[in-house]
């Protein structure tokens, strides 16, 4: 047996012993997802808490981060094995976190030792919930056009301005935020700062979405005092950090194209609604064809995700590759939910009934429409592919 | 095993890329077509493949081959696809070798294949669409069999030295059991091949078996258990065709992107237009998805894992991506894309033939659906 085989069997045994059965069921709604943070109620869902503690205890919420920062210190190959073994028992993600998927990688690359030791272990344990303050009313796709200002006040900045679309700003403890520290240059006048959402002068206002939920906010900053020690990387060099982080955000969002592990809700849903004919085929042949062709693409995309992760870990990925992953993954996820709605028929239209999980299907369907907008729209990803990968002129 | 080519595989790809581009570029195909060449490929080139050792790529070292896997075979096929090289590599070095692998017939046919002297053809399809059904009859006769029936779409069938024939020794056409695979020498009496030139200038034969007598030792594997070697043949053939399609789609895409940078209208390169940039970027993304699907299938085959699903995904996905690539290719070339003089149309024609071979997009999507129980 190789070391990796041993690692696999040990991991399998450990997961078997430590992953509660409730955490092997598919996530049904946002409420099932563990986000951690100061507002996390440990009594609300004991199996969820046990699962988070067990995984965080081994550093396995962030298996490939160094142990000093709360990670598991695993190699790329070991991390892959862990993910495979988790998928095999359909284990839920123990912790969902913008800290893990976005800020963490940026801190690892650009943070000082003090900043890493201060923030990374808390992210790994789910103690602090983060939100992302990038977009502004007049800076969406043209993100570098942002105006929120940070004025130099000696050892700190005074931040003023407004952010928009800040996901979960009302539930987050801290924000990573892009601010303008110079007007001399568009990209070259941006700094990347972190601050506590409880700081005086910070307020949020939820925005109601077409799904009926309001996970986003407008975030207002009114003379907010932000210590300079909370700036990541040099002053006016925040765009580098922002772009690096966006690469990771795109990578995370592209994972949506994979759908869940285990039972296939699309196929099961279609069988439940339209039934099988005497040959054992879906009784709606057009729907069957659409699903089968979709499955070809979805499974091919799963292979591309695997390749992308392997290339990333080996340092061989093209820097614009996350754009391609994000583009394909999000368009695919929208297609999946469009088909799930078609497969569900009138059942999938119910918005409030208990049977429908308070409209879980239509709300999820509507939510996916944002996948190709958040983290940079599909059009922006295509621009990046055209320019950086295909090297088309003037792109 | 990470899902990208390792260093040796990358080296092989570079070697194959240089070799195929130099000796079998699109102009080679054009010359064969313009000469109305009756063979449909160059035997000299087949010999050169042999001299490079490529014909034995899947044959074990103990039997004189390179002992490599489907990833490596695919690397070569992708270059064949990129250059639209007419070659018996897919039918002979990949599909036929996979069928013969481990059987008593291997010792007889491998040396000729390795030496570039033997060309194999696959007599599998009976209708105009690839299906699992096998109706051609093989009846016991003396100590051998008599084969009666028709096959179609037999690439290189009119010049092949060896035919791999799927026949029915028991049951009816739609049954899974009762199929036997035969290795039939081309000169067997009662065999006629009518070559038809296809849209891509390749030649595929309609074949008639009129009581063709073969010895009992022509059986590959066991009588009535031909689904085993046929399964190996089809998995290898489908994955190989997918790899070749990847090359065709990739070649067309490279031509198109090159053209976008070069062609000027309204005083600028047409590649500056966002409508075209987005379509090119979409096309690129689809090709990348297909590439991953193909490598996944190849790796699973090489590790001996159950690769059926991955193979169908690879064949269907490359069918979709490459179809998009050649269609967008012609469209974005504008009028020049419709001319015979320009090469992009050749890509469109080859893509259509390969997409049909060993089952089209619908056939493989249907297989996935059935396997998933819907
Ligand atoms: C669900 C969701 C969650 C989000 N979460 C966050 C968050 O947590 N933090 C945060 O900071 N932001 C967040 N955002 C904001 C998100 O990043 C922006 O919505 C996105 O970047 C698009 O900007 P915009 O909405 O201003 O659209 P616009 O930039 O106004 O775009 C409008 C349309 O024009 C197109 N377009 C714009 N420029 C070009 C161009 N150059 N070429 C071609 N087409 C173009 C776009 O593709 C789009 O179709 C979130 C958004 C959503 C929907």
PDB file of N, CA, C and O in Angstrom, chain A residues 19 21 23-26 84-93 261-263:
ATOM      1  N   UNK A  19     -18.767  11.717  10.541  1.00  0.00           N
ATOM      2  CA  UNK A  19     -19.772  12.490   9.795  1.00  0.00           C
ATOM      3  C   UNK A  19     -21.166  12.001  10.176  1.00  0.00           C
ATOM      4  O   UNK A  19     -21.542  10.875   9.863  1.00  0.00           O
ATOM      5  N   UNK A  21     -25.048  11.118  10.252  1.00  0.00           N
ATOM      6  CA  UNK A  21     -25.924  10.740   9.128  1.00  0.00           C
ATOM      7  C   UNK A  21     -26.702  11.929   8.564  1.00  0.00           C
ATOM      8  O   UNK A  21     -26.900  12.025   7.360  1.00  0.00           O
ATOM      9  N   UNK A  23     -25.729  14.793   8.140  1.00  0.00           N
ATOM     10  CA  UNK A  23     -24.867  15.625   7.302  1.00  0.00           C
ATOM     11  C   UNK A  23     -24.530  14.935   5.976  1.00  0.00           C
ATOM     12  O   UNK A  23     -23.691  15.385   5.221  1.00  0.00           O
ATOM     13  N   UNK A  24     -25.187  13.787   5.732  1.00  0.00           N
ATOM     14  CA  UNK A  24     -24.981  13.083   4.459  1.00  0.00           C
ATOM     15  C   UNK A  24     -26.213  13.194   3.569  1.00  0.00           C
ATOM     16  O   UNK A  24     -26.342  12.494   2.586  1.00  0.00           O
ATOM     17  N   UNK A  25     -27.149  14.035   4.001  1.00  0.00           N
ATOM     18  CA  UNK A  25     -28.352  14.279   3.205  1.00  0.00           C
ATOM     19  C   UNK A  25     -28.114  15.527   2.351  1.00  0.00           C
ATOM     20  O   UNK A  25     -27.406  16.439   2.781  1.00  0.00           O
ATOM     21  N   UNK A  26     -28.707  15.547   1.141  1.00  0.00           N
ATOM     22  CA  UNK A  26     -28.519  16.746   0.312  1.00  0.00           C
ATOM     23  C   UNK A  26     -29.016  18.006   1.013  1.00  0.00           C
ATOM     24  O   UNK A  26     -29.987  17.958   1.768  1.00  0.00           O
ATOM     25  N   UNK A  84     -12.770  13.269  -2.512  1.00  0.00           N
ATOM     26  CA  UNK A  84     -13.394  12.080  -3.113  1.00  0.00           C
ATOM     27  C   UNK A  84     -14.109  11.252  -2.055  1.00  0.00           C
ATOM     28  O   UNK A  84     -15.227  10.774  -2.267  1.00  0.00           O
ATOM     29  N   UNK A  85     -13.445  11.093  -0.909  1.00  0.00           N
ATOM     30  CA  UNK A  85     -14.058  10.284   0.144  1.00  0.00           C
ATOM     31  C   UNK A  85     -15.276  10.986   0.743  1.00  0.00           C
ATOM     32  O   UNK A  85     -16.251  10.332   1.119  1.00  0.00           O
ATOM     33  N   UNK A  86     -15.224  12.304   0.819  1.00  0.00           N
ATOM     34  CA  UNK A  86     -16.405  13.037   1.301  1.00  0.00           C
ATOM     35  C   UNK A  86     -17.554  12.884   0.307  1.00  0.00           C
ATOM     36  O   UNK A  86     -18.704  12.667   0.704  1.00  0.00           O
ATOM     37  N   UNK A  87     -17.219  12.973  -0.986  1.00  0.00           N
ATOM     38  CA  UNK A  87     -18.260  12.832  -2.009  1.00  0.00           C
ATOM     39  C   UNK A  87     -18.854  11.426  -1.962  1.00  0.00           C
ATOM     40  O   UNK A  87     -20.055  11.239  -2.156  1.00  0.00           O
ATOM     41  N   UNK A  88     -18.013  10.442  -1.673  1.00  0.00           N
ATOM     42  CA  UNK A  88     -18.476   9.052  -1.681  1.00  0.00           C
ATOM     43  C   UNK A  88     -19.562   8.807  -0.631  1.00  0.00           C
ATOM     44  O   UNK A  88     -20.465   8.005  -0.843  1.00  0.00           O
ATOM     45  N   UNK A  89     -19.469   9.512   0.500  1.00  0.00           N
ATOM     46  CA  UNK A  89     -20.537   9.344   1.509  1.00  0.00           C
ATOM     47  C   UNK A  89     -21.517  10.524   1.452  1.00  0.00           C
ATOM     48  O   UNK A  89     -22.345  10.709   2.337  1.00  0.00           O
ATOM     49  N   UNK A  90     -21.400  11.332   0.409  1.00  0.00           N
ATOM     50  CA  UNK A  90     -22.271  12.500   0.196  1.00  0.00           C
ATOM     51  C   UNK A  90     -22.237  13.446   1.383  1.00  0.00           C
ATOM     52  O   UNK A  90     -23.272  14.012   1.783  1.00  0.00           O
ATOM     53  N   UNK A  91     -21.068  13.589   1.948  1.00  0.00           N
ATOM     54  CA  UNK A  91     -20.943  14.477   3.099  1.00  0.00           C
ATOM     55  C   UNK A  91     -21.148  15.922   2.671  1.00  0.00           C
ATOM     56  O   UNK A  91     -20.663  16.345   1.630  1.00  0.00           O
ATOM     57  N   UNK A  92     -21.884  16.656   3.489  1.00  0.00           N
ATOM     58  CA  UNK A  92     -22.051  18.076   3.218  1.00  0.00           C
ATOM     59  C   UNK A  92     -20.766  18.817   3.501  1.00  0.00           C
ATOM     60  O   UNK A  92     -19.945  18.380   4.295  1.00  0.00           O
ATOM     61  N   UNK A  93     -20.673  19.980   2.891  1.00  0.00           N
ATOM     62  CA  UNK A  93     -19.611  20.890   3.216  1.00  0.00           C
ATOM     63  C   UNK A  93     -19.760  21.274   4.695  1.00  0.00           C
ATOM     64  O   UNK A  93     -20.833  21.707   5.084  1.00  0.00           O
ATOM     65  N   UNK A 261     -23.690  15.802  -5.245  1.00  0.00           N
ATOM     66  CA  UNK A 261     -23.270  14.421  -5.443  1.00  0.00           C
ATOM     67  C   UNK A 261     -24.464  13.496  -5.253  1.00  0.00           C
ATOM     68  O   UNK A 261     -25.576  13.944  -4.997  1.00  0.00           O
ATOM     69  N   UNK A 262     -24.218  12.204  -5.398  1.00  0.00           N
ATOM     70  CA  UNK A 262     -25.249  11.224  -5.077  1.00  0.00           C
ATOM     71  C   UNK A 262     -26.429  11.229  -6.033  1.00  0.00           C
ATOM     72  O   UNK A 262     -26.280  11.450  -7.215  1.00  0.00           O
ATOM     73  N   UNK A 263     -27.621  10.986  -5.490  1.00  0.00           N
ATOM     74  CA  UNK A 263     -28.818  10.886  -6.310  1.00  0.00           C
ATOM     75  C   UNK A 263     -28.976  12.121  -7.174  1.00  0.00           C
ATOM     76  O   UNK A 263     -28.669  13.231  -6.765  1.00  0.00           O
TER      77      UNK A 263
END
